[in-house]
Amino acid sequence: MRHAFAIPPVLRLGLLAAVVLLAAGCGEAGETPAPPTAATIPTGAPPANRPVPATPDPLVATPPAGTTVLPVERVDAGALPAGLPTLVWTRGDRTLGVYGRAGGCTDARLEVVEQGAERVVLRVVQFTTGPGPCTRELLYPPLEVTLDAPLDRRPVVLTGQVP
């Protein structure tokens, strides 16, 4: 007499094979798994198939080699759009630099808007380079301008323009 819940022989054989395979893959009962090896521990480094960013992270950025950070009390970044870095550096007494924001179908440039006796005003411009399709990478290229006269004690005002 067959029961209502009887399992056909073919299905029983498949279930038995699955149990054997699972048991073989799990190791001995009570066995602890092997500790992770150096190859499986995340290091924070990008995978080998991904490019390393050419510019530093602007949120923790340092200026390029051979430059000096302008003290934050001499920088007014209040008119700078959100997401644009506020770090300003000098290279010598007449060159100023900042990090722009670019990538995909955008690029960046730095313009001198004003260089009067009281202050220097710079504008970081992010502009579209083409209609697409665009990739999603985000780069922070270093941008520099040369002033007509040494910066001396003048403050720097950063403004910006993004599409």
mmCIF file with all atom_site columns, N, CA, C and O in Angstrom, residues 51-101:
data_model
loop_
_atom_site.group_PDB
_atom_site.id
_atom_site.type_symbol
_atom_site.label_atom_id
_atom_site.label_alt_id
_atom_site.label_comp_id
_atom_site.label_asym_id
_atom_site.label_entity_id
_atom_site.label_seq_id
_atom_site.pdbx_PDB_ins_code
_atom_site.Cartn_x
_atom_site.Cartn_y
_atom_site.Cartn_z
_atom_site.occupancy
_atom_site.B_iso_or_equiv
_atom_site.pdbx_formal_charge
_atom_site.auth_seq_id
_atom_site.auth_comp_id
_atom_site.auth_asym_id
_atom_site.auth_atom_id
_atom_site.pdbx_PDB_model_num
ATOM 1   N N  . PRO A 1 51  ? 41.451 51.041 -11.927 1.00 0.00 ? 51  PRO A N  1
ATOM 2   C CA . PRO A 1 51  ? 42.544 52.019 -11.879 1.00 0.00 ? 51  PRO A CA 1
ATOM 3   C C  . PRO A 1 51  ? 42.582 52.739 -10.534 1.00 0.00 ? 51  PRO A C  1
ATOM 4   O O  . PRO A 1 51  ? 41.559 52.935 -9.896  1.00 0.00 ? 51  PRO A O  1
ATOM 5   N N  . VAL A 1 52  ? 43.764 53.100 -10.122 1.00 0.00 ? 52  VAL A N  1
ATOM 6   C CA . VAL A 1 52  ? 43.945 53.884 -8.912  1.00 0.00 ? 52  VAL A CA 1
ATOM 7   C C  . VAL A 1 52  ? 43.708 55.343 -9.274  1.00 0.00 ? 52  VAL A C  1
ATOM 8   O O  . VAL A 1 52  ? 44.223 55.825 -10.284 1.00 0.00 ? 52  VAL A O  1
ATOM 9   N N  . PRO A 1 53  ? 42.897 56.089 -8.499  1.00 0.00 ? 53  PRO A N  1
ATOM 10  C CA . PRO A 1 53  ? 42.649 57.493 -8.825  1.00 0.00 ? 53  PRO A CA 1
ATOM 11  C C  . PRO A 1 53  ? 43.956 58.271 -8.940  1.00 0.00 ? 53  PRO A C  1
ATOM 12  O O  . PRO A 1 53  ? 44.866 58.082 -8.145  1.00 0.00 ? 53  PRO A O  1
ATOM 13  N N  . ALA A 1 54  ? 44.013 59.158 -9.921  1.00 0.00 ? 54  ALA A N  1
ATOM 14  C CA . ALA A 1 54  ? 45.228 59.935 -10.164 1.00 0.00 ? 54  ALA A CA 1
ATOM 15  C C  . ALA A 1 54  ? 45.356 61.093 -9.188  1.00 0.00 ? 54  ALA A C  1
ATOM 16  O O  . ALA A 1 54  ? 46.437 61.619 -8.992  1.00 0.00 ? 54  ALA A O  1
ATOM 17  N N  . THR A 1 55  ? 44.262 61.526 -8.600  1.00 0.00 ? 55  THR A N  1
ATOM 18  C CA . THR A 1 55  ? 44.300 62.649 -7.673  1.00 0.00 ? 55  THR A CA 1
ATOM 19  C C  . THR A 1 55  ? 43.818 62.192 -6.313  1.00 0.00 ? 55  THR A C  1
ATOM 20  O O  . THR A 1 55  ? 43.044 61.252 -6.201  1.00 0.00 ? 55  THR A O  1
ATOM 21  N N  . PRO A 1 56  ? 44.257 62.867 -5.260  1.00 0.00 ? 56  PRO A N  1
ATOM 22  C CA . PRO A 1 56  ? 43.859 62.454 -3.917  1.00 0.00 ? 56  PRO A CA 1
ATOM 23  C C  . PRO A 1 56  ? 42.387 62.786 -3.642  1.00 0.00 ? 56  PRO A C  1
ATOM 24  O O  . PRO A 1 56  ? 41.770 63.568 -4.352  1.00 0.00 ? 56  PRO A O  1
ATOM 25  N N  . ASP A 1 57  ? 41.846 62.176 -2.619  1.00 0.00 ? 57  ASP A N  1
ATOM 26  C CA . ASP A 1 57  ? 40.485 62.451 -2.187  1.00 0.00 ? 57  ASP A CA 1
ATOM 27  C C  . ASP A 1 57  ? 40.452 63.876 -1.642  1.00 0.00 ? 57  ASP A C  1
ATOM 28  O O  . ASP A 1 57  ? 41.160 64.196 -0.691  1.00 0.00 ? 57  ASP A O  1
ATOM 29  N N  . PRO A 1 58  ? 39.635 64.773 -2.216  1.00 0.00 ? 58  PRO A N  1
ATOM 30  C CA . PRO A 1 58  ? 39.649 66.163 -1.787  1.00 0.00 ? 58  PRO A CA 1
ATOM 31  C C  . PRO A 1 58  ? 39.117 66.375 -0.372  1.00 0.00 ? 58  PRO A C  1
ATOM 32  O O  . PRO A 1 58  ? 39.353 67.403 0.239   1.00 0.00 ? 58  PRO A O  1
ATOM 33  N N  . LEU A 1 59  ? 38.393 65.405 0.156   1.00 0.00 ? 59  LEU A N  1
ATOM 34  C CA . LEU A 1 59  ? 37.881 65.559 1.509   1.00 0.00 ? 59  LEU A CA 1
ATOM 35  C C  . LEU A 1 59  ? 38.983 65.395 2.550   1.00 0.00 ? 59  LEU A C  1
ATOM 36  O O  . LEU A 1 59  ? 38.857 65.858 3.672   1.00 0.00 ? 59  LEU A O  1
ATOM 37  N N  . VAL A 1 60  ? 40.062 64.741 2.179   1.00 0.00 ? 60  VAL A N  1
ATOM 38  C CA . VAL A 1 60  ? 41.213 64.574 3.066   1.00 0.00 ? 60  VAL A CA 1
ATOM 39  C C  . VAL A 1 60  ? 42.489 64.952 2.314   1.00 0.00 ? 60  VAL A C  1
ATOM 40  O O  . VAL A 1 60  ? 43.554 64.441 2.601   1.00 0.00 ? 60  VAL A O  1
ATOM 41  N N  . ALA A 1 61  ? 42.357 65.821 1.357   1.00 0.00 ? 61  ALA A N  1
ATOM 42  C CA . ALA A 1 61  ? 43.438 66.126 0.431   1.00 0.00 ? 61  ALA A CA 1
ATOM 43  C C  . ALA A 1 61  ? 44.568 66.918 1.069   1.00 0.00 ? 61  ALA A C  1
ATOM 44  O O  . ALA A 1 61  ? 44.376 67.683 2.006   1.00 0.00 ? 61  ALA A O  1
ATOM 45  N N  . THR A 1 62  ? 45.695 66.706 0.486   1.00 0.00 ? 62  THR A N  1
ATOM 46  C CA . THR A 1 62  ? 46.856 67.536 0.751   1.00 0.00 ? 62  THR A CA 1
ATOM 47  C C  . THR A 1 62  ? 47.189 68.181 -0.585  1.00 0.00 ? 62  THR A C  1
ATOM 48  O O  . THR A 1 62  ? 46.800 67.679 -1.636  1.00 0.00 ? 62  THR A O  1
ATOM 49  N N  . PRO A 1 63  ? 47.884 69.287 -0.570  1.00 0.00 ? 63  PRO A N  1
ATOM 50  C CA . PRO A 1 63  ? 48.193 69.933 -1.846  1.00 0.00 ? 63  PRO A CA 1
ATOM 51  C C  . PRO A 1 63  ? 49.236 69.128 -2.622  1.00 0.00 ? 63  PRO A C  1
ATOM 52  O O  . PRO A 1 63  ? 49.926 68.291 -2.052  1.00 0.00 ? 63  PRO A O  1
ATOM 53  N N  . PRO A 1 64  ? 49.337 69.381 -3.921  1.00 0.00 ? 64  PRO A N  1
ATOM 54  C CA . PRO A 1 64  ? 50.358 68.697 -4.721  1.00 0.00 ? 64  PRO A CA 1
ATOM 55  C C  . PRO A 1 64  ? 51.763 69.000 -4.187  1.00 0.00 ? 64  PRO A C  1
ATOM 56  O O  . PRO A 1 64  ? 51.988 70.003 -3.497  1.00 0.00 ? 64  PRO A O  1
ATOM 57  N N  . ALA A 1 65  ? 52.696 68.145 -4.539  1.00 0.00 ? 65  ALA A N  1
ATOM 58  C CA . ALA A 1 65  ? 54.091 68.317 -4.116  1.00 0.00 ? 65  ALA A CA 1
ATOM 59  C C  . ALA A 1 65  ? 54.623 69.678 -4.570  1.00 0.00 ? 65  ALA A C  1
ATOM 60  O O  . ALA A 1 65  ? 54.304 70.150 -5.657  1.00 0.00 ? 65  ALA A O  1
ATOM 61  N N  . GLY A 1 66  ? 55.394 70.300 -3.724  1.00 0.00 ? 66  GLY A N  1
ATOM 62  C CA . GLY A 1 66  ? 56.003 71.592 -4.051  1.00 0.00 ? 66  GLY A CA 1
ATOM 63  C C  . GLY A 1 66  ? 55.095 72.781 -3.808  1.00 0.00 ? 66  GLY A C  1
ATOM 64  O O  . GLY A 1 66  ? 55.414 73.893 -4.224  1.00 0.00 ? 66  GLY A O  1
ATOM 65  N N  . THR A 1 67  ? 53.953 72.557 -3.167  1.00 0.00 ? 67  THR A N  1
ATOM 66  C CA . THR A 1 67  ? 53.013 73.649 -2.883  1.00 0.00 ? 67  THR A CA 1
ATOM 67  C C  . THR A 1 67  ? 52.782 73.752 -1.382  1.00 0.00 ? 67  THR A C  1
ATOM 68  O O  . THR A 1 67  ? 53.169 72.870 -0.620  1.00 0.00 ? 67  THR A O  1
ATOM 69  N N  . THR A 1 68  ? 52.140 74.848 -0.976  1.00 0.00 ? 68  THR A N  1
ATOM 70  C CA . THR A 1 68  ? 51.846 75.098 0.434   1.00 0.00 ? 68  THR A CA 1
ATOM 71  C C  . THR A 1 68  ? 50.371 75.426 0.591   1.00 0.00 ? 68  THR A C  1
ATOM 72  O O  . THR A 1 68  ? 49.828 76.232 -0.170  1.00 0.00 ? 68  THR A O  1
ATOM 73  N N  . VAL A 1 69  ? 49.719 74.812 1.580   1.00 0.00 ? 69  VAL A N  1
ATOM 74  C CA . VAL A 1 69  ? 48.308 75.084 1.846   1.00 0.00 ? 69  VAL A CA 1
ATOM 75  C C  . VAL A 1 69  ? 48.144 76.520 2.323   1.00 0.00 ? 69  VAL A C  1
ATOM 76  O O  . VAL A 1 69  ? 48.885 76.988 3.188   1.00 0.00 ? 69  VAL A O  1
ATOM 77  N N  . LEU A 1 70  ? 47.173 77.216 1.744   1.00 0.00 ? 70  LEU A N  1
ATOM 78  C CA . LEU A 1 70  ? 46.816 78.546 2.213   1.00 0.00 ? 70  LEU A CA 1
ATOM 79  C C  . LEU A 1 70  ? 45.981 78.358 3.475   1.00 0.00 ? 70  LEU A C  1
ATOM 80  O O  . LEU A 1 70  ? 45.041 77.556 3.476   1.00 0.00 ? 70  LEU A O  1
ATOM 81  N N  . PRO A 1 71  ? 46.301 79.044 4.576   1.00 0.00 ? 71  PRO A N  1
ATOM 82  C CA . PRO A 1 71  ? 45.533 78.860 5.809   1.00 0.00 ? 71  PRO A CA 1
ATOM 83  C C  . PRO A 1 71  ? 44.034 79.095 5.582   1.00 0.00 ? 71  PRO A C  1
ATOM 84  O O  . PRO A 1 71  ? 43.641 80.009 4.852   1.00 0.00 ? 71  PRO A O  1
ATOM 85  N N  . VAL A 1 72  ? 43.194 78.254 6.206   1.00 0.00 ? 72  VAL A N  1
ATOM 86  C CA . VAL A 1 72  ? 41.748 78.323 5.990   1.00 0.00 ? 72  VAL A CA 1
ATOM 87  C C  . VAL A 1 72  ? 41.165 79.672 6.380   1.00 0.00 ? 72  VAL A C  1
ATOM 88  O O  . VAL A 1 72  ? 40.158 80.097 5.809   1.00 0.00 ? 72  VAL A O  1
ATOM 89  N N  . GLU A 1 73  ? 41.771 80.367 7.306   1.00 0.00 ? 73  GLU A N  1
ATOM 90  C CA . GLU A 1 73  ? 41.253 81.690 7.689   1.00 0.00 ? 73  GLU A CA 1
ATOM 91  C C  . GLU A 1 73  ? 41.440 82.737 6.587   1.00 0.00 ? 73  GLU A C  1
ATOM 92  O O  . GLU A 1 73  ? 40.841 83.806 6.633   1.00 0.00 ? 73  GLU A O  1
ATOM 93  N N  . ARG A 1 74  ? 42.235 82.428 5.580   1.00 0.00 ? 74  ARG A N  1
ATOM 94  C CA . ARG A 1 74  ? 42.424 83.344 4.446   1.00 0.00 ? 74  ARG A CA 1
ATOM 95  C C  . ARG A 1 74  ? 41.593 82.948 3.236   1.00 0.00 ? 74  ARG A C  1
ATOM 96  O O  . ARG A 1 74  ? 41.689 83.565 2.175   1.00 0.00 ? 74  ARG A O  1
ATOM 97  N N  . VAL A 1 75  ? 40.746 81.902 3.380   1.00 0.00 ? 75  VAL A N  1
ATOM 98  C CA . VAL A 1 75  ? 39.918 81.413 2.279   1.00 0.00 ? 75  VAL A CA 1
ATOM 99  C C  . VAL A 1 75  ? 38.448 81.572 2.638   1.00 0.00 ? 75  VAL A C  1
ATOM 100 O O  . VAL A 1 75  ? 37.999 81.107 3.677   1.00 0.00 ? 75  VAL A O  1
ATOM 101 N N  . ASP A 1 76  ? 37.694 82.239 1.751   1.00 0.00 ? 76  ASP A N  1
ATOM 102 C CA . ASP A 1 76  ? 36.239 82.357 1.890   1.00 0.00 ? 76  ASP A CA 1
ATOM 103 C C  . ASP A 1 76  ? 35.618 81.486 0.805   1.00 0.00 ? 76  ASP A C  1
ATOM 104 O O  . ASP A 1 76  ? 35.644 81.834 -0.368  1.00 0.00 ? 76  ASP A O  1
ATOM 105 N N  . ALA A 1 77  ? 35.062 80.329 1.223   1.00 0.00 ? 77  ALA A N  1
ATOM 106 C CA . ALA A 1 77  ? 34.461 79.400 0.274   1.00 0.00 ? 77  ALA A CA 1
ATOM 107 C C  . ALA A 1 77  ? 32.937 79.401 0.380   1.00 0.00 ? 77  ALA A C  1
ATOM 108 O O  . ALA A 1 77  ? 32.280 78.482 -0.097  1.00 0.00 ? 77  ALA A O  1
ATOM 109 N N  . GLY A 1 78  ? 32.366 80.432 0.974   1.00 0.00 ? 78  GLY A N  1
ATOM 110 C CA . GLY A 1 78  ? 30.923 80.507 1.176   1.00 0.00 ? 78  GLY A CA 1
ATOM 111 C C  . GLY A 1 78  ? 30.109 80.501 -0.110  1.00 0.00 ? 78  GLY A C  1
ATOM 112 O O  . GLY A 1 78  ? 28.969 80.061 -0.111  1.00 0.00 ? 78  GLY A O  1
ATOM 113 N N  . ALA A 1 79  ? 30.662 80.984 -1.204  1.00 0.00 ? 79  ALA A N  1
ATOM 114 C CA . ALA A 1 79  ? 29.935 81.029 -2.479  1.00 0.00 ? 79  ALA A CA 1
ATOM 115 C C  . ALA A 1 79  ? 30.266 79.843 -3.385  1.00 0.00 ? 79  ALA A C  1
ATOM 116 O O  . ALA A 1 79  ? 29.840 79.817 -4.531  1.00 0.00 ? 79  ALA A O  1
ATOM 117 N N  . LEU A 1 80  ? 30.987 78.882 -2.850  1.00 0.00 ? 80  LEU A N  1
ATOM 118 C CA . LEU A 1 80  ? 31.367 77.710 -3.639  1.00 0.00 ? 80  LEU A CA 1
ATOM 119 C C  . LEU A 1 80  ? 30.235 76.688 -3.593  1.00 0.00 ? 80  LEU A C  1
ATOM 120 O O  . LEU A 1 80  ? 29.729 76.370 -2.525  1.00 0.00 ? 80  LEU A O  1
ATOM 121 N N  . PRO A 1 81  ? 29.785 76.166 -4.755  1.00 0.00 ? 81  PRO A N  1
ATOM 122 C CA . PRO A 1 81  ? 28.722 75.152 -4.738  1.00 0.00 ? 81  PRO A CA 1
ATOM 123 C C  . PRO A 1 81  ? 29.122 73.916 -3.938  1.00 0.00 ? 81  PRO A C  1
ATOM 124 O O  . PRO A 1 81  ? 30.302 73.562 -3.873  1.00 0.00 ? 81  PRO A O  1
ATOM 125 N N  . ALA A 1 82  ? 28.131 73.269 -3.351  1.00 0.00 ? 82  ALA A N  1
ATOM 126 C CA . ALA A 1 82  ? 28.371 72.056 -2.566  1.00 0.00 ? 82  ALA A CA 1
ATOM 127 C C  . ALA A 1 82  ? 29.056 70.998 -3.427  1.00 0.00 ? 82  ALA A C  1
ATOM 128 O O  . ALA A 1 82  ? 28.768 70.858 -4.605  1.00 0.00 ? 82  ALA A O  1
ATOM 129 N N  . GLY A 1 83  ? 29.974 70.272 -2.810  1.00 0.00 ? 83  GLY A N  1
ATOM 130 C CA . GLY A 1 83  ? 30.663 69.189 -3.505  1.00 0.00 ? 83  GLY A CA 1
ATOM 131 C C  . GLY A 1 83  ? 31.979 69.588 -4.133  1.00 0.00 ? 83  GLY A C  1
ATOM 132 O O  . GLY A 1 83  ? 32.732 68.730 -4.574  1.00 0.00 ? 83  GLY A O  1
ATOM 133 N N  . LEU A 1 84  ? 32.268 70.886 -4.197  1.00 0.00 ? 84  LEU A N  1
ATOM 134 C CA . LEU A 1 84  ? 33.559 71.332 -4.733  1.00 0.00 ? 84  LEU A CA 1
ATOM 135 C C  . LEU A 1 84  ? 34.539 71.497 -3.573  1.00 0.00 ? 84  LEU A C  1
ATOM 136 O O  . LEU A 1 84  ? 34.197 72.072 -2.542  1.00 0.00 ? 84  LEU A O  1
ATOM 137 N N  . PRO A 1 85  ? 35.756 71.001 -3.718  1.00 0.00 ? 85  PRO A N  1
ATOM 138 C CA . PRO A 1 85  ? 36.747 71.093 -2.647  1.00 0.00 ? 85  PRO A CA 1
ATOM 139 C C  . PRO A 1 85  ? 37.112 72.539 -2.310  1.00 0.00 ? 85  PRO A C  1
ATOM 140 O O  . PRO A 1 85  ? 37.129 73.400 -3.183  1.00 0.00 ? 85  PRO A O  1
ATOM 141 N N  . THR A 1 86  ? 37.431 72.785 -1.048  1.00 0.00 ? 86  THR A N  1
ATOM 142 C CA . THR A 1 86  ? 37.739 74.142 -0.589  1.00 0.00 ? 86  THR A CA 1
ATOM 143 C C  . THR A 1 86  ? 39.224 74.368 -0.323  1.00 0.00 ? 86  THR A C  1
ATOM 144 O O  . THR A 1 86  ? 39.613 75.468 0.042   1.00 0.00 ? 86  THR A O  1
ATOM 145 N N  . LEU A 1 87  ? 40.048 73.361 -0.508  1.00 0.00 ? 87  LEU A N  1
ATOM 146 C CA . LEU A 1 87  ? 41.484 73.483 -0.261  1.00 0.00 ? 87  LEU A CA 1
ATOM 147 C C  . LEU A 1 87  ? 42.110 74.417 -1.297  1.00 0.00 ? 87  LEU A C  1
ATOM 148 O O  . LEU A 1 87  ? 41.883 74.263 -2.500  1.00 0.00 ? 87  LEU A O  1
ATOM 149 N N  . VAL A 1 88  ? 42.882 75.390 -0.832  1.00 0.00 ? 88  VAL A N  1
ATOM 150 C CA . VAL A 1 88  ? 43.604 76.310 -1.716  1.00 0.00 ? 88  VAL A CA 1
ATOM 151 C C  . VAL A 1 88  ? 45.085 76.195 -1.368  1.00 0.00 ? 88  VAL A C  1
ATOM 152 O O  . VAL A 1 88  ? 45.449 76.118 -0.203  1.00 0.00 ? 88  VAL A O  1
ATOM 153 N N  . TRP A 1 89  ? 45.929 76.192 -2.392  1.00 0.00 ? 89  TRP A N  1
ATOM 154 C CA . TRP A 1 89  ? 47.366 76.145 -2.157  1.00 0.00 ? 89  TRP A CA 1
ATOM 155 C C  . TRP A 1 89  ? 48.068 77.217 -2.975  1.00 0.00 ? 89  TRP A C  1
ATOM 156 O O  . TRP A 1 89  ? 47.501 77.792 -3.899  1.00 0.00 ? 89  TRP A O  1
ATOM 157 N N  . THR A 1 90  ? 49.324 77.467 -2.611  1.00 0.00 ? 90  THR A N  1
ATOM 158 C CA . THR A 1 90  ? 50.168 78.403 -3.354  1.00 0.00 ? 90  THR A CA 1
ATOM 159 C C  . THR A 1 90  ? 51.387 77.646 -3.863  1.00 0.00 ? 90  THR A C  1
ATOM 160 O O  . THR A 1 90  ? 51.839 76.685 -3.261  1.00 0.00 ? 90  THR A O  1
ATOM 161 N N  . ARG A 1 91  ? 51.873 78.108 -4.992  1.00 0.00 ? 91  ARG A N  1
ATOM 162 C CA . ARG A 1 91  ? 53.126 77.613 -5.566  1.00 0.00 ? 91  ARG A CA 1
ATOM 163 C C  . ARG A 1 91  ? 53.919 78.876 -5.854  1.00 0.00 ? 91  ARG A C  1
ATOM 164 O O  . ARG A 1 91  ? 53.646 79.578 -6.811  1.00 0.00 ? 91  ARG A O  1
ATOM 165 N N  . GLY A 1 92  ? 54.854 79.175 -4.994  1.00 0.00 ? 92  GLY A N  1
ATOM 166 C CA . GLY A 1 92  ? 55.546 80.456 -5.110  1.00 0.00 ? 92  GLY A CA 1
ATOM 167 C C  . GLY A 1 92  ? 54.632 81.568 -4.598  1.00 0.00 ? 92  GLY A C  1
ATOM 168 O O  . GLY A 1 92  ? 53.666 81.322 -3.882  1.00 0.00 ? 92  GLY A O  1
ATOM 169 N N  . ASP A 1 93  ? 54.917 82.795 -4.998  1.00 0.00 ? 93  ASP A N  1
ATOM 170 C CA . ASP A 1 93  ? 54.107 83.913 -4.476  1.00 0.00 ? 93  ASP A CA 1
ATOM 171 C C  . ASP A 1 93  ? 53.000 84.377 -5.422  1.00 0.00 ? 93  ASP A C  1
ATOM 172 O O  . ASP A 1 93  ? 52.178 85.201 -5.051  1.00 0.00 ? 93  ASP A O  1
ATOM 173 N N  . ARG A 1 94  ? 52.936 83.838 -6.650  1.00 0.00 ? 94  ARG A N  1
ATOM 174 C CA . ARG A 1 94  ? 51.920 84.301 -7.609  1.00 0.00 ? 94  ARG A CA 1
ATOM 175 C C  . ARG A 1 94  ? 51.008 83.199 -8.156  1.00 0.00 ? 94  ARG A C  1
ATOM 176 O O  . ARG A 1 94  ? 50.087 83.498 -8.908  1.00 0.00 ? 94  ARG A O  1
ATOM 177 N N  . THR A 1 95  ? 51.227 81.950 -7.796  1.00 0.00 ? 95  THR A N  1
ATOM 178 C CA . THR A 1 95  ? 50.403 80.861 -8.329  1.00 0.00 ? 95  THR A CA 1
ATOM 179 C C  . THR A 1 95  ? 49.485 80.324 -7.238  1.00 0.00 ? 95  THR A C  1
ATOM 180 O O  . THR A 1 95  ? 49.941 79.996 -6.137  1.00 0.00 ? 95  THR A O  1
ATOM 181 N N  . LEU A 1 96  ? 48.191 80.236 -7.565  1.00 0.00 ? 96  LEU A N  1
ATOM 182 C CA . LEU A 1 96  ? 47.194 79.674 -6.653  1.00 0.00 ? 96  LEU A CA 1
ATOM 183 C C  . LEU A 1 96  ? 46.609 78.424 -7.294  1.00 0.00 ? 96  LEU A C  1
ATOM 184 O O  . LEU A 1 96  ? 46.466 78.346 -8.514  1.00 0.00 ? 96  LEU A O  1
ATOM 185 N N  . GLY A 1 97  ? 46.227 77.464 -6.448  1.00 0.00 ? 97  GLY A N  1
ATOM 186 C CA . GLY A 1 97  ? 45.650 76.234 -6.969  1.00 0.00 ? 97  GLY A CA 1
ATOM 187 C C  . GLY A 1 97  ? 44.524 75.720 -6.092  1.00 0.00 ? 97  GLY A C  1
ATOM 188 O O  . GLY A 1 97  ? 44.452 76.012 -4.898  1.00 0.00 ? 97  GLY A O  1
ATOM 189 N N  . VAL A 1 98  ? 43.635 74.960 -6.724  1.00 0.00 ? 98  VAL A N  1
ATOM 190 C CA . VAL A 1 98  ? 42.525 74.281 -6.050  1.00 0.00 ? 98  VAL A CA 1
ATOM 191 C C  . VAL A 1 98  ? 42.297 72.959 -6.781  1.00 0.00 ? 98  VAL A C  1
ATOM 192 O O  . VAL A 1 98  ? 42.803 72.754 -7.879  1.00 0.00 ? 98  VAL A O  1
ATOM 193 N N  . TYR A 1 99  ? 41.496 72.086 -6.174  1.00 0.00 ? 99  TYR A N  1
ATOM 194 C CA . TYR A 1 99  ? 41.050 70.891 -6.872  1.00 0.00 ? 99  TYR A CA 1
ATOM 195 C C  . TYR A 1 99  ? 39.697 71.186 -7.500  1.00 0.00 ? 99  TYR A C  1
ATOM 196 O O  . TYR A 1 99  ? 38.805 71.743 -6.854  1.00 0.00 ? 99  TYR A O  1
ATOM 197 N N  . GLY A 1 100 ? 39.557 70.816 -8.769  1.00 0.00 ? 100 GLY A N  1
ATOM 198 C CA . GLY A 1 100 ? 38.269 70.927 -9.433  1.00 0.00 ? 100 GLY A CA 1
ATOM 199 C C  . GLY A 1 100 ? 37.523 69.614 -9.300  1.00 0.00 ? 100 GLY A C  1
ATOM 200 O O  . GLY A 1 100 ? 37.954 68.709 -8.578  1.00 0.00 ? 100 GLY A O  1
ATOM 201 N N  . ARG A 1 101 ? 36.404 69.506 -9.978  1.00 0.00 ? 101 ARG A N  1
ATOM 202 C CA . ARG A 1 101 ? 35.632 68.254 -10.005 1.00 0.00 ? 101 ARG A CA 1
ATOM 203 C C  . ARG A 1 101 ? 35.287 67.970 -11.459 1.00 0.00 ? 101 ARG A C  1
ATOM 204 O O  . ARG A 1 101 ? 34.716 68.822 -12.138 1.00 0.00 ? 101 ARG A O  1
#
